[in-house]
Every structure is written in C-alpha cells, then in structure tokens.
Coordinates of N, CA, C and O in Angstrom, one line a residue:
M1 N -52.6 38.9 9.4 CA -53.4 40.1 9.2 C -54.7 39.2 8.5 O -54.5 38.3 7.6
A2 N -55.9 39.5 9.1 CA -57.1 38.9 8.0 C -57.5 40.0 6.9 O -57.7 41.2 7.0
T3 N -57.8 39.4 6.0 CA -58.3 40.0 4.9 C -59.8 40.0 4.5 O -59.8 40.7 3.5
T4 N -60.1 39.0 5.4 CA -61.6 38.8 5.0 C -62.3 40.0 5.7 O -61.8 40.7 7.0
G5 N -63.4 40.5 5.5 CA -64.2 41.6 6.0 C -63.7 43.0 5.8 O -64.2 44.0 6.2
L6 N -62.8 43.1 5.0 CA -62.1 44.3 4.4 C -63.3 45.1 3.8 O -63.6 44.3 2.8
P7 N -63.6 46.4 4.2 CA -64.9 46.9 3.4 C -64.6 47.2 2.1 O -65.2 47.4 1.1
N8 N -63.1 47.6 1.5 CA -62.9 47.9 0.4 C -61.6 47.5 0.0 O -60.5 48.4 0.9
W9 N -61.0 46.7 -0.8 CA -59.7 46.4 -1.1 C -59.1 47.6 -1.6 O -59.5 48.4 -2.5
P10 N -57.9 47.8 -1.4 CA -57.2 49.0 -1.9 C -57.1 48.8 -3.6 O -57.2 47.6 -3.9
W11 N -57.2 49.7 -4.3 CA -57.2 50.1 -5.7 C -58.6 49.2 -6.4 O -58.4 49.3 -7.5
T12 N -59.5 49.0 -5.5 CA -61.0 48.3 -6.2 C -61.4 49.4 -7.2 O -61.6 50.6 -6.5
G13 N -61.9 49.0 -8.5 CA -62.2 50.0 -9.1 C -61.3 51.5 -9.5 O -62.0 52.2 -10.5
A14 N -60.2 51.0 -9.4 CA -59.4 52.4 -9.8 C -59.3 52.5 -11.3 O -59.2 51.5 -12.1
E15 N -59.0 53.7 -11.7 CA -58.8 54.1 -12.9 C -57.3 53.7 -13.3 O -56.3 53.8 -12.8
A16 N -57.1 52.7 -14.7 CA -55.9 52.3 -14.6 C -54.9 53.4 -15.3 O -53.6 53.1 -14.8
D17 N -55.6 54.5 -15.6 CA -54.7 55.6 -16.5 C -54.1 56.5 -15.1 O -53.0 57.3 -15.3
A18 N -54.8 56.3 -14.0 CA -54.5 57.5 -12.7 C -53.5 56.5 -11.9 O -53.0 57.2 -10.9
L19 N -53.1 55.3 -12.3 CA -52.3 54.6 -11.3 C -51.1 55.3 -11.5 O -50.3 55.6 -12.4
P20 N -50.2 55.1 -10.4 CA -48.7 55.6 -10.4 C -47.9 54.8 -11.3 O -48.3 53.7 -11.7
V21 N -46.7 55.1 -11.8 CA -45.8 54.2 -12.7 C -45.7 53.0 -12.7 O -46.0 52.2 -13.4
A22 N -45.3 52.5 -11.2 CA -44.8 51.1 -11.0 C -46.2 50.4 -10.9 O -46.3 49.2 -11.2
E23 N -47.2 50.7 -10.1 CA -48.4 50.2 -10.4 C -49.1 49.9 -12.0 O -49.4 48.9 -12.2
R24 N -49.1 50.9 -12.7 CA -49.7 50.8 -14.0 C -48.4 49.9 -14.8 O -49.2 48.7 -15.5
L25 N -47.4 49.9 -14.6 CA -46.6 48.9 -15.2 C -47.1 47.5 -14.9 O -46.8 46.7 -15.6
L26 N -47.1 47.3 -13.7 CA -47.6 45.8 -13.0 C -48.8 45.3 -13.7 O -49.0 44.4 -14.3
I27 N -49.7 46.4 -13.7 CA -51.0 45.8 -14.3 C -51.0 45.7 -15.9 O -51.4 44.8 -16.3
D28 N -50.2 46.8 -16.4 CA -50.2 46.3 -17.9 C -49.5 45.2 -18.2 O -49.8 44.5 -19.4
S29 N -48.2 45.3 -17.7 CA -47.6 43.5 -17.6 C -48.4 42.5 -17.5 O -48.5 41.6 -18.4
A30 N -49.3 42.5 -16.4 CA -50.3 41.3 -16.2 C -51.4 41.3 -17.5 O -51.5 40.3 -17.9
R31 N -52.0 42.2 -17.8 CA -52.9 42.2 -18.8 C -52.1 41.7 -20.1 O -52.9 41.0 -21.0
A32 N -50.9 41.9 -20.3 CA -50.4 41.7 -21.5 C -50.1 40.2 -21.5 O -50.0 39.4 -22.5
W33 N -49.7 39.8 -20.2 CA -49.3 38.4 -20.1 C -50.6 37.4 -20.4 O -50.8 36.6 -21.1
A34 N -51.7 38.0 -19.9 CA -53.0 37.0 -19.9 C -53.5 37.4 -21.5 O -54.0 36.5 -22.0
A35 N -53.3 38.4 -22.2 CA -53.5 38.6 -23.2 C -52.9 37.6 -24.5 O -53.7 37.0 -25.2
A36 N -52.0 37.7 -24.2 CA -50.6 36.7 -25.1 C -51.2 35.1 -24.6 O -51.4 34.4 -25.5
A37 N -51.5 35.0 -23.5 CA -51.9 33.4 -22.9 C -53.3 33.1 -23.9 O -53.2 31.9 -24.1
R38 N -54.0 33.9 -23.7 CA -55.3 33.7 -24.3 C -55.4 33.5 -25.9 O -56.3 32.8 -26.6
Q39 N -54.3 34.1 -26.4 CA -54.0 34.1 -27.6 C -53.2 32.7 -28.3 O -53.0 32.6 -29.4
G40 N -52.8 32.1 -27.3 CA -51.8 31.2 -27.6 C -50.5 31.9 -28.0 O -49.6 30.9 -28.4
Q41 N -50.1 33.1 -27.7 CA -48.8 33.5 -27.9 C -48.2 33.1 -26.6 O -48.4 33.2 -25.5
P42 N -46.7 33.4 -26.9 CA -45.5 33.2 -25.5 C -46.1 34.6 -24.5 O -45.7 35.7 -24.9
A43 N -46.4 34.2 -23.6 CA -46.9 35.4 -22.3 C -45.6 36.0 -22.0 O -45.5 37.1 -21.9
L44 N -44.5 35.3 -22.0 CA -43.5 36.0 -21.5 C -42.6 36.8 -22.0 O -42.3 37.9 -21.7
L45 N -42.7 36.6 -23.6 CA -42.1 37.3 -24.4 C -43.0 38.7 -24.3 O -42.3 40.0 -24.5
A46 N -44.1 38.6 -24.2 CA -45.1 39.9 -24.3 C -44.9 40.7 -22.9 O -44.7 41.9 -23.0
V47 N -44.5 40.0 -22.0 CA -44.2 40.8 -20.5 C -42.8 41.2 -20.6 O -42.8 42.5 -20.5
R48 N -41.8 40.7 -21.6 CA -40.6 41.4 -21.6 C -40.5 42.5 -22.2 O -39.6 43.6 -22.1
R49 N -41.1 42.6 -23.3 CA -41.3 43.7 -24.3 C -41.8 45.1 -23.5 O -41.2 45.9 -23.4
L50 N -42.7 44.9 -22.7 CA -43.4 45.6 -21.9 C -42.6 46.4 -20.8 O -42.3 47.4 -20.6
L51 N -41.9 45.4 -20.5 CA -41.2 45.6 -18.8 C -39.7 46.2 -19.4 O -39.2 47.1 -18.6
A52 N -39.6 45.9 -20.4 CA -38.2 46.9 -21.2 C -38.1 48.1 -21.2 O -37.3 49.1 -21.3
T53 N -39.7 48.7 -21.2 CA -40.0 50.4 -21.3 C -39.4 50.8 -20.2 O -39.0 52.0 -20.4
E54 N -39.2 50.3 -19.0 CA -38.6 50.7 -17.7 C -37.5 50.2 -17.4 O -37.3 50.4 -15.8
D55 N -36.7 49.6 -17.9 CA -35.5 48.8 -17.7 C -35.9 48.0 -16.4 O -34.9 47.6 -15.4
A56 N -36.9 47.2 -16.6 CA -37.4 46.3 -15.5 C -37.6 44.7 -16.1 O -38.3 44.0 -15.7
M57 N -36.8 44.1 -17.1 CA -36.9 43.0 -17.8 C -36.8 42.0 -16.5 O -36.9 40.8 -16.8
G58 N -35.9 42.4 -15.7 CA -35.7 41.4 -14.8 C -36.8 41.0 -13.9 O -36.9 40.0 -13.1
A59 N -37.9 41.7 -13.9 CA -39.3 41.1 -13.4 C -40.1 40.6 -14.1 O -40.9 39.8 -13.6
A60 N -39.4 40.2 -15.2 CA -40.4 39.1 -16.3 C -40.7 37.7 -15.7 O -41.8 37.2 -15.7
E61 N -39.5 37.2 -15.4 CA -39.8 35.7 -15.1 C -40.5 35.9 -13.7 O -41.3 34.7 -13.4
P62 N -40.2 36.5 -12.6 CA -40.8 36.3 -11.4 C -42.5 36.6 -11.8 O -43.5 36.0 -11.2
L63 N -42.8 37.7 -12.6 CA -44.0 38.1 -12.8 C -44.9 36.5 -13.3 O -45.9 36.4 -13.4
D64 N -44.1 36.3 -14.3 CA -44.7 35.1 -15.2 C -44.8 33.9 -14.1 O -46.0 33.3 -14.3
A65 N -44.1 33.6 -13.2 CA -44.4 32.7 -12.3 C -45.5 32.9 -11.4 O -45.9 31.8 -11.1
L66 N -45.5 34.1 -11.0 CA -46.7 34.5 -9.9 C -47.9 34.2 -10.9 O -49.1 33.9 -10.1
L67 N -48.1 34.8 -11.9 CA -49.4 34.6 -12.7 C -49.7 33.1 -12.9 O -50.8 32.7 -13.1
R68 N -48.7 32.5 -13.4 CA -49.1 31.1 -13.7 C -49.5 30.4 -12.3 O -50.4 29.4 -12.5
T69 N -49.0 30.6 -11.3 CA -49.3 30.1 -9.9 C -50.9 30.6 -9.9 O -51.6 29.5 -9.4
L70 N -51.3 31.8 -10.1 CA -52.5 32.6 -9.8 C -53.6 31.7 -10.7 O -54.7 31.7 -10.8
A71 N -52.8 31.5 -12.3 CA -53.8 31.0 -13.1 C -54.0 29.6 -12.9 O -55.0 29.0 -13.7
Q72 N -53.7 28.7 -11.8 CA -54.2 27.6 -11.8 C -55.5 27.4 -11.1 O -56.3 26.3 -11.2
H73 N -56.1 28.5 -10.9 CA -57.3 28.8 -10.2 C -58.0 29.8 -11.1 O -57.3 30.6 -11.6
P74 N -59.2 29.7 -11.4 CA -60.0 31.1 -12.5 C -59.2 32.3 -12.1 O -59.3 32.8 -10.9
L75 N -58.6 33.2 -13.0 CA -57.9 34.1 -12.7 C -58.4 35.7 -13.9 O -58.4 35.2 -15.1
T76 N -59.1 36.3 -13.5 CA -59.7 37.6 -14.1 C -58.8 38.6 -14.0 O -58.4 39.4 -13.1
L77 N -58.3 39.1 -15.3 CA -57.3 40.3 -15.6 C -57.9 40.9 -17.0 O -58.6 40.3 -17.5
G78 N -58.0 42.3 -16.7 CA -58.6 43.0 -17.8 C -58.0 42.8 -19.2 O -56.8 42.5 -19.2
C79 N -58.2 43.3 -20.3 CA -57.7 43.3 -21.2 C -56.8 44.6 -21.4 O -57.1 45.5 -20.3
P80 N -56.0 44.6 -22.4 CA -54.9 45.8 -22.3 C -55.8 47.3 -22.3 O -55.0 47.9 -22.0
L81 N -57.0 47.5 -22.6 CA -57.3 48.6 -22.7 C -58.7 49.1 -21.9 O -59.2 50.0 -22.0
C82 N -58.7 48.0 -21.0 CA -59.6 48.2 -19.7 C -59.5 49.5 -19.2 O -58.5 49.6 -18.6
P83 N -60.4 50.2 -19.0 CA -60.1 51.7 -18.0 C -60.1 51.5 -16.6 O -59.5 52.3 -16.2
R84 N -60.6 50.6 -15.9 CA -60.8 50.3 -14.6 C -59.9 48.9 -14.3 O -60.0 48.1 -14.9
L85 N -59.5 48.8 -13.1 CA -58.9 47.6 -12.5 C -59.9 46.7 -12.6 O -61.4 46.9 -11.9
V86 N -60.0 45.5 -12.9 CA -61.2 44.3 -12.6 C -60.5 43.2 -12.0 O -59.3 43.0 -11.8
G87 N -61.4 42.2 -11.8 CA -61.1 41.1 -11.2 C -60.0 41.0 -10.3 O -60.4 41.9 -9.2
E88 N -59.0 40.3 -10.4 CA -58.1 40.1 -9.4 C -56.9 40.8 -9.2 O -56.0 41.1 -8.5
E89 N -57.0 42.0 -10.4 CA -56.1 43.0 -10.4 C -55.7 44.0 -9.2 O -54.5 43.8 -8.7
P90 N -56.9 44.2 -8.4 CA -56.6 44.9 -7.2 C -55.8 44.1 -6.2 O -54.7 44.4 -5.4
A91 N -56.1 43.0 -5.9 CA -55.5 41.8 -5.1 C -54.0 41.5 -5.6 O -53.1 41.6 -4.3
L92 N -53.8 41.7 -6.9 CA -52.5 41.3 -7.4 C -51.7 42.4 -7.0 O -50.6 42.1 -6.6
L93 N -52.2 43.6 -7.1 CA -51.4 45.0 -6.6 C -51.1 45.0 -5.3 O -49.9 45.3 -4.8
L94 N -52.0 44.5 -4.6 CA -51.9 44.6 -2.9 C -50.9 43.5 -2.7 O -49.9 43.6 -1.7
A95 N -51.0 42.6 -3.0 CA -49.9 41.3 -2.7 C -48.7 41.8 -3.0 O -47.9 41.5 -2.3
V96 N -48.1 42.2 -4.4 CA -47.0 42.6 -4.7 C -46.5 43.6 -3.7 O -45.0 44.0 -3.6
A97 N -47.1 44.7 -3.6 CA -46.9 45.9 -3.0 C -46.4 45.4 -1.7 O -45.6 46.2 -0.8
C98 N -47.2 44.7 -0.7 CA -47.0 44.3 0.5 C -45.6 43.3 0.6 O -45.0 43.5 1.6
A99 N -45.6 42.7 -0.7 CA -44.3 41.7 -0.6 C -43.1 42.7 -0.8 O -42.1 42.5 0.0
Q100 N -43.2 43.8 -1.6 CA -42.0 44.6 -1.9 C -42.0 45.5 -0.6 O -40.6 45.7 -0.5
R101 N -42.9 46.0 0.0 CA -42.8 47.0 1.1 C -42.2 46.3 2.5 O -42.0 46.9 3.4
G102 N -42.6 44.8 2.5 CA -42.0 44.5 3.9 C -42.8 43.6 4.6 O -42.6 42.5 4.9
P103 N -44.1 44.0 4.6 CA -45.3 43.0 5.5 C -45.6 41.9 4.7 O -46.6 41.6 4.2
R104 N -44.4 40.8 4.5 CA -44.7 39.7 3.7 C -45.7 38.7 4.2 O -46.5 38.0 3.4
R105 N -46.1 38.7 5.8 CA -47.1 37.7 5.8 C -48.8 38.4 5.3 O -49.5 37.5 5.2
E106 N -48.6 39.6 5.2 CA -49.7 40.1 4.6 C -50.1 39.6 3.1 O -51.0 39.7 2.6
A107 N -48.9 39.8 2.4 CA -48.7 39.3 1.0 C -49.4 37.9 1.0 O -50.1 37.5 0.2
L108 N -48.6 37.1 2.0 CA -49.3 35.8 1.9 C -50.9 35.6 2.5 O -51.4 34.8 2.0
A109 N -51.2 36.3 3.1 CA -52.6 36.7 3.6 C -53.5 37.0 2.5 O -54.7 36.2 2.0
C110 N -53.2 38.0 1.7 CA -53.9 38.1 0.4 C -53.7 37.1 -0.7 O -55.2 36.4 -1.3
L111 N -52.7 36.3 -0.6 CA -52.6 35.2 -1.5 C -53.4 34.0 -1.3 O -54.0 33.4 -1.9
L112 N -53.3 33.8 0.0 CA -54.0 32.8 0.8 C -55.8 32.6 0.3 O -56.3 31.8 0.3
R113 N -56.2 34.0 0.4 CA -57.7 33.8 -0.1 C -58.0 33.5 -1.5 O -59.1 33.1 -1.8
R114 N -57.1 33.3 -2.2 CA -57.1 32.9 -3.5 C -56.4 31.3 -4.0 O -57.0 30.6 -4.9
L115 N -55.8 31.0 -2.9 CA -54.8 29.6 -3.3 C -54.8 28.8 -1.8 O -54.8 29.3 -1.1
P116 N -54.5 27.4 -2.2 CA -54.2 26.7 -1.2 C -52.9 26.8 -0.8 O -52.1 27.5 -1.4
P117 N -52.7 26.7 0.5 CA -51.5 27.3 1.3 C -50.2 26.7 0.4 O -49.4 27.6 0.3
Y118 N -49.8 25.6 -0.4 CA -48.8 25.2 -0.8 C -48.4 26.5 -2.0 O -47.4 27.1 -2.3
Q119 N -49.4 26.6 -2.7 CA -49.5 27.3 -4.0 C -49.5 28.8 -3.6 O -48.6 29.8 -4.1
A120 N -50.0 29.2 -2.4 CA -49.7 30.5 -1.8 C -48.3 31.0 -1.5 O -47.8 31.8 -1.5
Y121 N -47.8 29.8 -0.6 CA -46.4 30.3 -0.3 C -45.2 30.4 -1.5 O -44.5 31.1 -1.8
A122 N -45.6 29.6 -2.8 CA -45.2 29.8 -3.8 C -45.3 31.1 -4.5 O -44.2 31.3 -5.2
A123 N -46.4 31.3 -4.5 CA -46.7 32.6 -5.2 C -46.2 34.0 -4.6 O -45.9 34.8 -4.7
T124 N -46.1 33.6 -3.2 CA -45.6 34.7 -2.2 C -43.9 34.6 -2.4 O -43.5 35.9 -2.6
G125 N -43.4 33.9 -2.7 CA -42.0 33.9 -3.2 C -41.8 34.4 -4.5 O -41.0 35.3 -4.6
A126 N -42.8 34.1 -5.3 CA -42.5 35.2 -6.6 C -42.7 36.4 -6.7 O -42.1 37.4 -7.3
S127 N -44.0 36.9 -5.5 CA -44.0 38.0 -5.4 C -43.1 39.2 -4.9 O -42.6 40.4 -5.2
I128 N -42.4 38.3 -3.8 CA -41.0 38.7 -3.4 C -40.2 39.0 -4.4 O -39.5 40.4 -4.6
A129 N -39.9 38.4 -5.2 CA -38.9 38.3 -6.4 C -39.3 39.5 -7.0 O -38.6 40.2 -8.0
L130 N -40.4 39.5 -7.6 CA -41.2 40.6 -8.2 C -40.8 42.1 -7.8 O -40.5 42.8 -8.3
G131 N -41.1 41.8 -6.4 CA -41.1 43.1 -5.9 C -39.8 43.9 -5.8 O -39.6 45.0 -6.1
C132 N -38.7 43.0 -5.7 CA -37.2 43.2 -5.6 C -36.8 43.6 -7.0 O -36.3 44.5 -7.2
A133 N -37.3 42.9 -8.0 CA -36.9 43.3 -9.4 C -37.4 44.7 -9.9 O -36.5 45.5 -10.4
F134 N -38.7 44.9 -9.2 CA -38.9 46.4 -9.7 C -38.1 47.3 -8.7 O -38.0 48.4 -9.2
R135 N -38.1 47.1 -7.5 CA -37.3 47.9 -6.9 C -35.9 48.3 -7.7 O -35.3 49.4 -7.6
R136 N -35.3 47.3 -7.9 CA -33.9 47.4 -8.6 C -33.8 48.0 -9.7 O -32.9 49.1 -10.2
A137 N -35.3 48.3 -10.6 CA -35.2 48.8 -11.8 C -35.8 50.4 -11.4 O -36.3 51.3 -12.0
G138 N -36.1 50.6 -9.9 CA -36.4 52.1 -9.4 C -37.7 52.1 -9.3 O -38.2 53.6 -9.2
L139 N -38.5 51.1 -9.2 CA -40.1 51.2 -9.4 C -40.5 50.4 -7.9 O -40.5 49.6 -7.5
R140 N -40.9 51.4 -7.2 CA -41.4 51.5 -5.7 C -42.9 51.5 -5.9 O -43.5 52.4 -6.0
L141 N -43.5 50.3 -5.4 CA -44.8 50.5 -5.2 C -45.4 51.3 -4.1 O -44.8 51.1 -3.1
G142 N -46.5 51.9 -4.3 CA -47.2 52.8 -3.2 C -47.5 52.1 -1.9 O -47.9 50.8 -2.0
D143 N -47.9 52.5 -0.9 CA -48.5 52.0 0.4 C -50.0 51.6 0.1 O -50.8 52.4 -0.4
P144 N -50.2 50.4 0.1 CA -51.5 49.9 -0.5 C -52.5 50.4 0.5 O -53.8 50.6 0.2
W145 N -52.2 50.7 1.9 CA -53.4 51.0 2.8 C -53.5 52.8 2.7 O -54.5 53.2 3.5
S146 N -53.1 53.5 1.9 CA -53.2 55.0 1.7 C -54.1 55.0 0.6 O -54.7 56.3 0.4
H147 N -54.7 53.8 0.1 CA -55.6 54.2 -1.1 C -57.0 54.3 -0.5 O -57.6 53.6 0.3

C-alpha cells in the first residue's frame, strides 16, 4: 500500500476527547511516555499506570519498544492536555490499528515513511504486539479508513 499522496491521514487534527476509548488510551499513553521521557522520569512506569486503568498493562512494554524505536528520529507527540492530535500521533494510531486489524503490510508502509527498513520492521513487530495486548484487554482500535 502506498502511503504517499494520501490527501488526509486518518485522525489528522482529530479532537483527543472525541476519540474512542482504545484510541484515546493509546494516545494518552504515548503522551505520558513522551512527557516522562522529557522530564527524565521512567517512561515505562508512567505508561503502566495509565494502562492499568483499562487492565491493559500488558501493552506497556510493546508501546515502550515502539516509541523508543520511533524516537530514534525526531518524534512529535502532544502534551497530556493537547486538545487535538499533533505530529506523529495520527500515524501512530494508523500503524497500530493496521497492525491490530490485520493488514500488517499497511502498518509497515506507515512506519517506513518515518524509519529506515530495519527499524520499521522492528517497529512493526512492536505494533503487532501492542495491538494484540490491546485486544487481550478488550480494546479494539477502529477501522482507520472510516475516518
């Protein structure tokens, strides 16, 4: 799947408060991870606390691995109180939703836009593990192409 030339990425500019539960948890967790990392605090601990609210603590390590891989290049994630999705947040949702819902080559294509092939493959593995952990917790991400 070609991801260049898409007129509008799914979730671009979406209101954070309007996101469904699974998407909001993913964005809130990524933002908590980024905020903790910026402050020199343990990012994984911040993520675990937030994921525990939905019994999704099993998603903490795959999310940490995914974000660490993405952060090897400039990564823009909003602050915990940002009202809209910013930076790479829509692409993060898209990659994880594709990995969870099955078209994993599409998840890889999304990640290849930001990362070299080796890192994109590693991030795809983390995205799949994250999607599976969300699914085990009863959190299913929506169809990204219906937005």
